[in-house]
Amino acid sequence: MAEAEGQETESLEESTDESEEEESEEEPKLKYERLSNGVTEILQKDAAGCMTVHDKFLALGTHYGKVYLLDVQGNITQKFDVSPVKINQISLDESGEHMGVCSEDGKVQVFGLYSGEEFHETFDCPIKIIAVNPHFVRTSCKQFVTGGKKLLLFERSWMSRWKSCVLHEGEGNIRSVKWRGHLIAWANNMGVKIFDVTSKQRITNVPRDDISLRPDMYPCSLCWKDSVTLIIGWGTSVKICSVKERHASEMRDLPSRYVEIVSQFETEFYISGLAPLCDQLVVLSYVKEVSEKTEREYRARPRLDIIQPLPETCEEISSDALTVRGFQENECRDYHLEYSEGESLFYIVSPRDIVVAKERDQDDHIDWLLEKKKYEEALMAAEISQKNIKRHKILDIGLAYINHLVEKGEYDIAARKCQKILGKNAALWEYEVYKFKEIGQLKAISPYLPRGDPVLKPLIYEMILHEFLESDYEGFATLIREWPGDLYNNSVIVQAVRDHLKKDSQNRTLLKTLAELYTYDKNYGNALEIYLTLRHKDVFQLIHKHNLFSSIKDKIVLLMDFDSEKAVDMLLDNEDKISIKKVVEELEDRPELQHVYLHKLFKRDHHKGQRYHEKQISLYAEYDRPNLLPFLRDSTHCPLEKALEICQQRNFVEETIYLLSRMGNSRSALKMITEELHDVDKAIEFAKEQDDGELWEDLILYSIDKPPFITGLLNNIGTHVDPILLIHRIKEGMEIPNLRDSLVKILQDYNLQILLREGCKKILVADSLSLLKRMHRTQMKGVLVDEENICESCLSPILPSGKMVGGRRSPK
């Protein structure tokens, strides 16, 4: 039985979702299920005639005159045999303690469900409606109304006797009534009236629009949205009426209240019931359609619509077609819509079926998203509402999302989502990795594997590394660089790389990766050897980081060949670990590298490598002549004779001149300048540096028959040698270029010297006079002396000893 009911509920939901399209992208607003359990048993033998809803329970009236009290799951809690014929209406007060029932045979009963109060009355005509005062539980509100051919108000007097009065008659049968607060609204064949119980006045009459419809077949539906808003549905017309207080100045003989229609619009189908939903309306519609084949009219499935009322029209929010049992035989009057205000539950009542509609919650929203395969939105919705969802788990939705992406072939996105969805669950991570392995997509998930918290089994990481090693050396190298070495068994991966190198021994990517693996394994010697073979830039960093200087003593030439600048800097910075002597010995067969090292050493400290200065002369001469002369000038340890010999052998004139000068052989040096270089300016500069009269004499003698040299001497000799010596030796008739300018310059230099001497003399005299005056002032000043001071000449005390008497010192 339960299985059959479950199938029916599922069928109902499937058919409801079909409202207009098989695959609608718009999410439904309501969800549906059949009211089952005891209701199923009742409707198998009987038919539903009416139902009313309380927050605590339901009351169902049948065609066979039975009234059942049900819980919200449809289980029977109480049963009343009221009449042998159809129950037309049931009414409950707000407390749910009193119930009114009327039937087709004219019987009316009002009784307490938990007390002995009871009222019975039988009329001579069918009673269609009954409504008890919402506050019936109060002594002052023992009232109810009934309607057949006329509307009667029953009240219990102070003697506990019931009396009745006619509120309305003469306009046909009363077919619908709703009581809210102090207002009673009812409908007869002509329209809708509202009665104010407090003032005992009828305050409005709203005529029905379509008088062509039979009121017994298309009854009016009434619904109070709140204590002053009445919703009327009749035929295809909907009116929303607002009860308002009339201003005192307008009352005269008019009721204190009046009704204003605030919204009025037409619907597509006939209305069978109305209910409020916030500021929207829920409308149950009776539908007739025309068959395309036979062109005959037939009864279609009823619809439950949510609409947004506007002043003169409405906007459809959602529309669902409901597959209720026996809908093919039902008329508009057979459907009723009841609702529970507290929980937004809507009950669609038909003779053979009762369907419950309720607002969809967050779980239902997620169900719909999953059904539409909108997994990312479903995951987001679950995260936002994780405290409110009951049937779903964020993890389950996430796993379903990953599976969906994998099925679509979006492996990279699926792998990326694993980070967020799987979080720190190591077991789930391992499970997903094996799933990716089965579909051959280990590479896709590799960038997103956790590397710290959590850490997976080493086998997982090794499995992925082997996958890359078989097909993608670059990817393998990237993972080795990015993954910490403690994630996997290093020796296993090293062996796998070595096996691959047997097939491709010169593969630089594999060699570099193997070096990194050796480094992780602290096998720095092997790593260094590979780096040097590859001439890799990280070799120096590796040496510094792991202090591998003892391992490179026999690899200095390799380091220098790779990058002599960095190698020399490293060797010089770590002299305490690799001595200068060791480096020089290792580079003995590579003099060009030896020179680079010793040159850098000399630049840092002129004295540290003094034992190698003699060797450096030959090295500079061979590989770096521009730096030979600066070396000879700065070095105080190189043998000058050896240096002179090498420079003379190689005909290095400037270096030879410097060495001759330094060794005291200035004349030979000057001779080389004049005879080899023919550079008068350099010769004059050299003579100035030596400041030797004999050198000037030699230079003058050499220059006397060479006019250009004479010009140079005339221009520069004036401040060092008396120009007359040179001028007297110039032969008469010799043409000397720019002689006049040279003589003018000599005179100017002479005048300048005279001026300088006079200026210096004035300064000297002024300073001497100033100092003399200062000394005189100082000597003229008084000096404070006491008994301890003595005369510098005779060494006697300056002041005689004795006591002071009357301001004078007395003798002893």
Tab-separated table of C-alpha atoms in Angstrom, residues 251-411:
chain	number	residue	atom	x	y	z
A	251	MET	CA	-21.386	59.117	7.399
A	252	ARG	CA	-24.883	60.655	7.701
A	253	ASP	CA	-27.107	57.597	7.268
A	254	LEU	CA	-24.334	55.521	5.658
A	255	PRO	CA	-22.475	52.594	7.275
A	256	SER	CA	-19.315	53.471	9.150
A	257	ARG	CA	-17.300	51.404	6.674
A	258	TYR	CA	-17.203	51.090	2.932
A	259	VAL	CA	-15.462	48.837	0.395
A	260	GLU	CA	-13.048	49.889	-2.343
A	261	ILE	CA	-12.029	47.541	-5.147
A	262	VAL	CA	-8.265	48.031	-5.366
A	263	SER	CA	-7.564	45.452	-8.086
A	264	GLN	CA	-9.707	43.718	-10.692
A	265	PHE	CA	-8.587	41.445	-13.515
A	266	GLU	CA	-9.565	38.435	-15.603
A	267	THR	CA	-7.951	34.988	-15.617
A	268	GLU	CA	-7.669	32.465	-18.408
A	269	PHE	CA	-9.640	29.710	-16.652
A	270	TYR	CA	-12.548	29.293	-14.224
A	271	ILE	CA	-11.674	29.880	-10.579
A	272	SER	CA	-12.303	27.076	-8.074
A	273	GLY	CA	-10.385	28.521	-5.141
A	274	LEU	CA	-8.211	31.382	-3.886
A	275	ALA	CA	-5.551	31.788	-1.204
A	276	PRO	CA	-3.060	34.551	-0.314
A	277	LEU	CA	0.700	34.051	-0.488
A	278	CYS	CA	2.466	37.156	0.860
A	279	ASP	CA	1.551	39.872	-1.650
A	280	GLN	CA	0.702	37.297	-4.309
A	281	LEU	CA	-2.301	35.029	-4.948
A	282	VAL	CA	-2.607	31.287	-5.305
A	283	VAL	CA	-5.424	30.450	-7.721
A	284	LEU	CA	-6.927	26.998	-8.305
A	285	SER	CA	-8.457	26.903	-11.783
A	286	TYR	CA	-10.884	24.537	-13.492
A	287	VAL	CA	-9.726	23.955	-17.072
A	288	LYS	CA	-11.639	22.945	-20.186
A	289	GLU	CA	-9.836	22.345	-23.440
A	290	VAL	CA	-10.802	21.393	-26.971
A	291	SER	CA	-9.402	18.211	-28.482
A	292	GLU	CA	-7.488	18.809	-31.699
A	293	LYS	CA	-8.637	15.480	-33.093
A	294	THR	CA	-12.352	15.436	-32.227
A	295	GLU	CA	-12.793	19.186	-31.657
A	296	ARG	CA	-14.843	18.286	-28.603
A	297	GLU	CA	-14.497	20.013	-25.249
A	298	TYR	CA	-13.064	17.938	-22.412
A	299	ARG	CA	-12.076	18.467	-18.789
A	300	ALA	CA	-8.338	18.950	-18.441
A	301	ARG	CA	-6.166	18.787	-15.377
A	302	PRO	CA	-6.797	21.610	-12.888
A	303	ARG	CA	-4.096	24.282	-12.593
A	304	LEU	CA	-2.581	25.924	-9.579
A	305	ASP	CA	-1.167	29.326	-10.452
A	306	ILE	CA	0.747	31.910	-8.467
A	307	ILE	CA	-0.054	35.388	-9.751
A	308	GLN	CA	1.006	38.895	-8.865
A	309	PRO	CA	-2.064	41.185	-8.768
A	310	LEU	CA	-1.794	44.589	-10.421
A	311	PRO	CA	-4.489	47.328	-10.412
A	312	GLU	CA	-6.065	46.230	-13.685
A	313	THR	CA	-4.248	43.064	-14.640
A	314	CYS	CA	-1.988	40.397	-13.164
A	315	GLU	CA	1.371	38.819	-13.809
A	316	GLU	CA	1.754	35.039	-13.794
A	317	ILE	CA	4.615	33.917	-11.571
A	318	SER	CA	4.193	30.157	-11.971
A	319	SER	CA	1.630	27.705	-13.293
A	320	ASP	CA	1.374	23.971	-12.604
A	321	ALA	CA	-1.074	21.459	-14.040
A	322	LEU	CA	-2.096	18.888	-11.420
A	323	THR	CA	-2.925	15.275	-12.144
A	324	VAL	CA	-5.577	14.554	-9.516
A	325	ARG	CA	-7.533	11.332	-9.501
A	326	GLY	CA	-10.745	11.510	-11.506
A	327	PHE	CA	-10.074	14.978	-12.944
A	328	GLN	CA	-11.786	13.846	-16.164
A	329	GLU	CA	-15.133	13.628	-14.289
A	330	ASN	CA	-14.893	16.686	-12.053
A	331	GLU	CA	-16.737	19.970	-12.417
A	332	CYS	CA	-15.630	23.429	-11.273
A	333	ARG	CA	-17.710	23.100	-8.065
A	334	ASP	CA	-15.951	19.828	-7.171
A	335	TYR	CA	-12.615	21.545	-6.485
A	336	HIS	CA	-11.809	23.487	-3.326
A	337	LEU	CA	-8.658	25.294	-2.217
A	338	GLU	CA	-7.990	25.453	1.515
A	339	TYR	CA	-4.843	26.818	3.131
A	340	SER	CA	-2.987	27.028	6.408
A	341	GLU	CA	-1.822	30.560	7.064
A	342	GLY	CA	0.902	29.618	9.529
A	343	GLU	CA	2.839	27.248	7.275
A	344	SER	CA	1.901	28.318	3.713
A	345	LEU	CA	0.314	24.943	2.994
A	346	PHE	CA	-2.311	24.731	0.264
A	347	TYR	CA	-4.760	21.825	0.024
A	348	ILE	CA	-6.364	21.060	-3.357
A	349	VAL	CA	-9.508	19.098	-2.546
A	350	SER	CA	-11.384	17.029	-5.155
A	351	PRO	CA	-13.872	14.175	-4.661
A	352	ARG	CA	-11.249	11.423	-5.139
A	353	ASP	CA	-8.029	13.122	-4.213
A	354	ILE	CA	-6.433	15.652	-1.858
A	355	VAL	CA	-3.140	17.199	-2.931
A	356	VAL	CA	-0.956	19.317	-0.655
A	357	ALA	CA	1.078	22.132	-2.181
A	358	LYS	CA	3.783	23.825	-0.171
A	359	GLU	CA	6.448	26.394	-0.831
A	360	ARG	CA	9.714	24.889	-1.921
A	361	ASP	CA	12.487	25.120	0.649
A	362	GLN	CA	16.228	25.284	0.091
A	363	ASP	CA	16.461	21.496	-0.166
A	364	ASP	CA	13.870	21.544	-2.941
A	365	HIS	CA	15.744	24.351	-4.673
A	366	ILE	CA	18.923	22.260	-4.565
A	367	ASP	CA	16.986	19.214	-5.861
A	368	TRP	CA	15.835	21.231	-8.843
A	369	LEU	CA	19.336	22.551	-9.545
A	370	LEU	CA	20.748	19.028	-9.406
A	371	GLU	CA	18.004	17.756	-11.674
A	372	LYS	CA	18.901	20.478	-14.183
A	373	LYS	CA	22.594	19.581	-13.739
A	374	LYS	CA	23.379	23.022	-12.382
A	375	TYR	CA	25.831	21.605	-9.904
A	376	GLU	CA	27.878	24.725	-9.294
A	377	GLU	CA	24.763	26.729	-8.399
A	378	ALA	CA	23.559	23.858	-6.212
A	379	LEU	CA	26.888	23.807	-4.383
A	380	MET	CA	26.794	27.549	-3.861
A	381	ALA	CA	23.195	27.393	-2.602
A	382	ALA	CA	24.113	24.615	-0.153
A	383	GLU	CA	27.079	26.579	1.192
A	384	ILE	CA	24.994	29.698	1.712
A	385	SER	CA	22.144	27.802	3.428
A	386	GLN	CA	24.077	24.994	5.095
A	387	LYS	CA	22.350	25.643	8.433
A	388	ASN	CA	18.890	25.323	6.881
A	389	ILE	CA	19.254	22.361	4.546
A	390	LYS	CA	18.246	18.987	5.951
A	391	ARG	CA	18.351	16.481	3.113
A	392	HIS	CA	21.544	17.505	1.389
A	393	LYS	CA	25.209	17.610	2.322
A	394	ILE	CA	27.681	19.975	0.752
A	395	LEU	CA	30.187	17.168	0.270
A	396	ASP	CA	27.690	14.929	-1.552
A	397	ILE	CA	26.732	17.761	-3.896
A	398	GLY	CA	30.397	18.516	-4.503
A	399	LEU	CA	31.210	14.896	-5.326
A	400	ALA	CA	28.257	14.772	-7.712
A	401	TYR	CA	29.578	17.948	-9.344
A	402	ILE	CA	33.024	16.402	-9.816
A	403	ASN	CA	31.484	13.276	-11.361
A	404	HIS	CA	29.377	15.433	-13.673
A	405	LEU	CA	32.430	17.371	-14.884
A	406	VAL	CA	34.337	14.138	-15.453
A	407	GLU	CA	31.454	12.705	-17.475
A	408	LYS	CA	31.453	15.867	-19.605
A	409	GLY	CA	35.193	15.503	-20.173
A	410	GLU	CA	36.041	18.728	-18.338
A	411	TYR	CA	38.855	17.094	-16.424
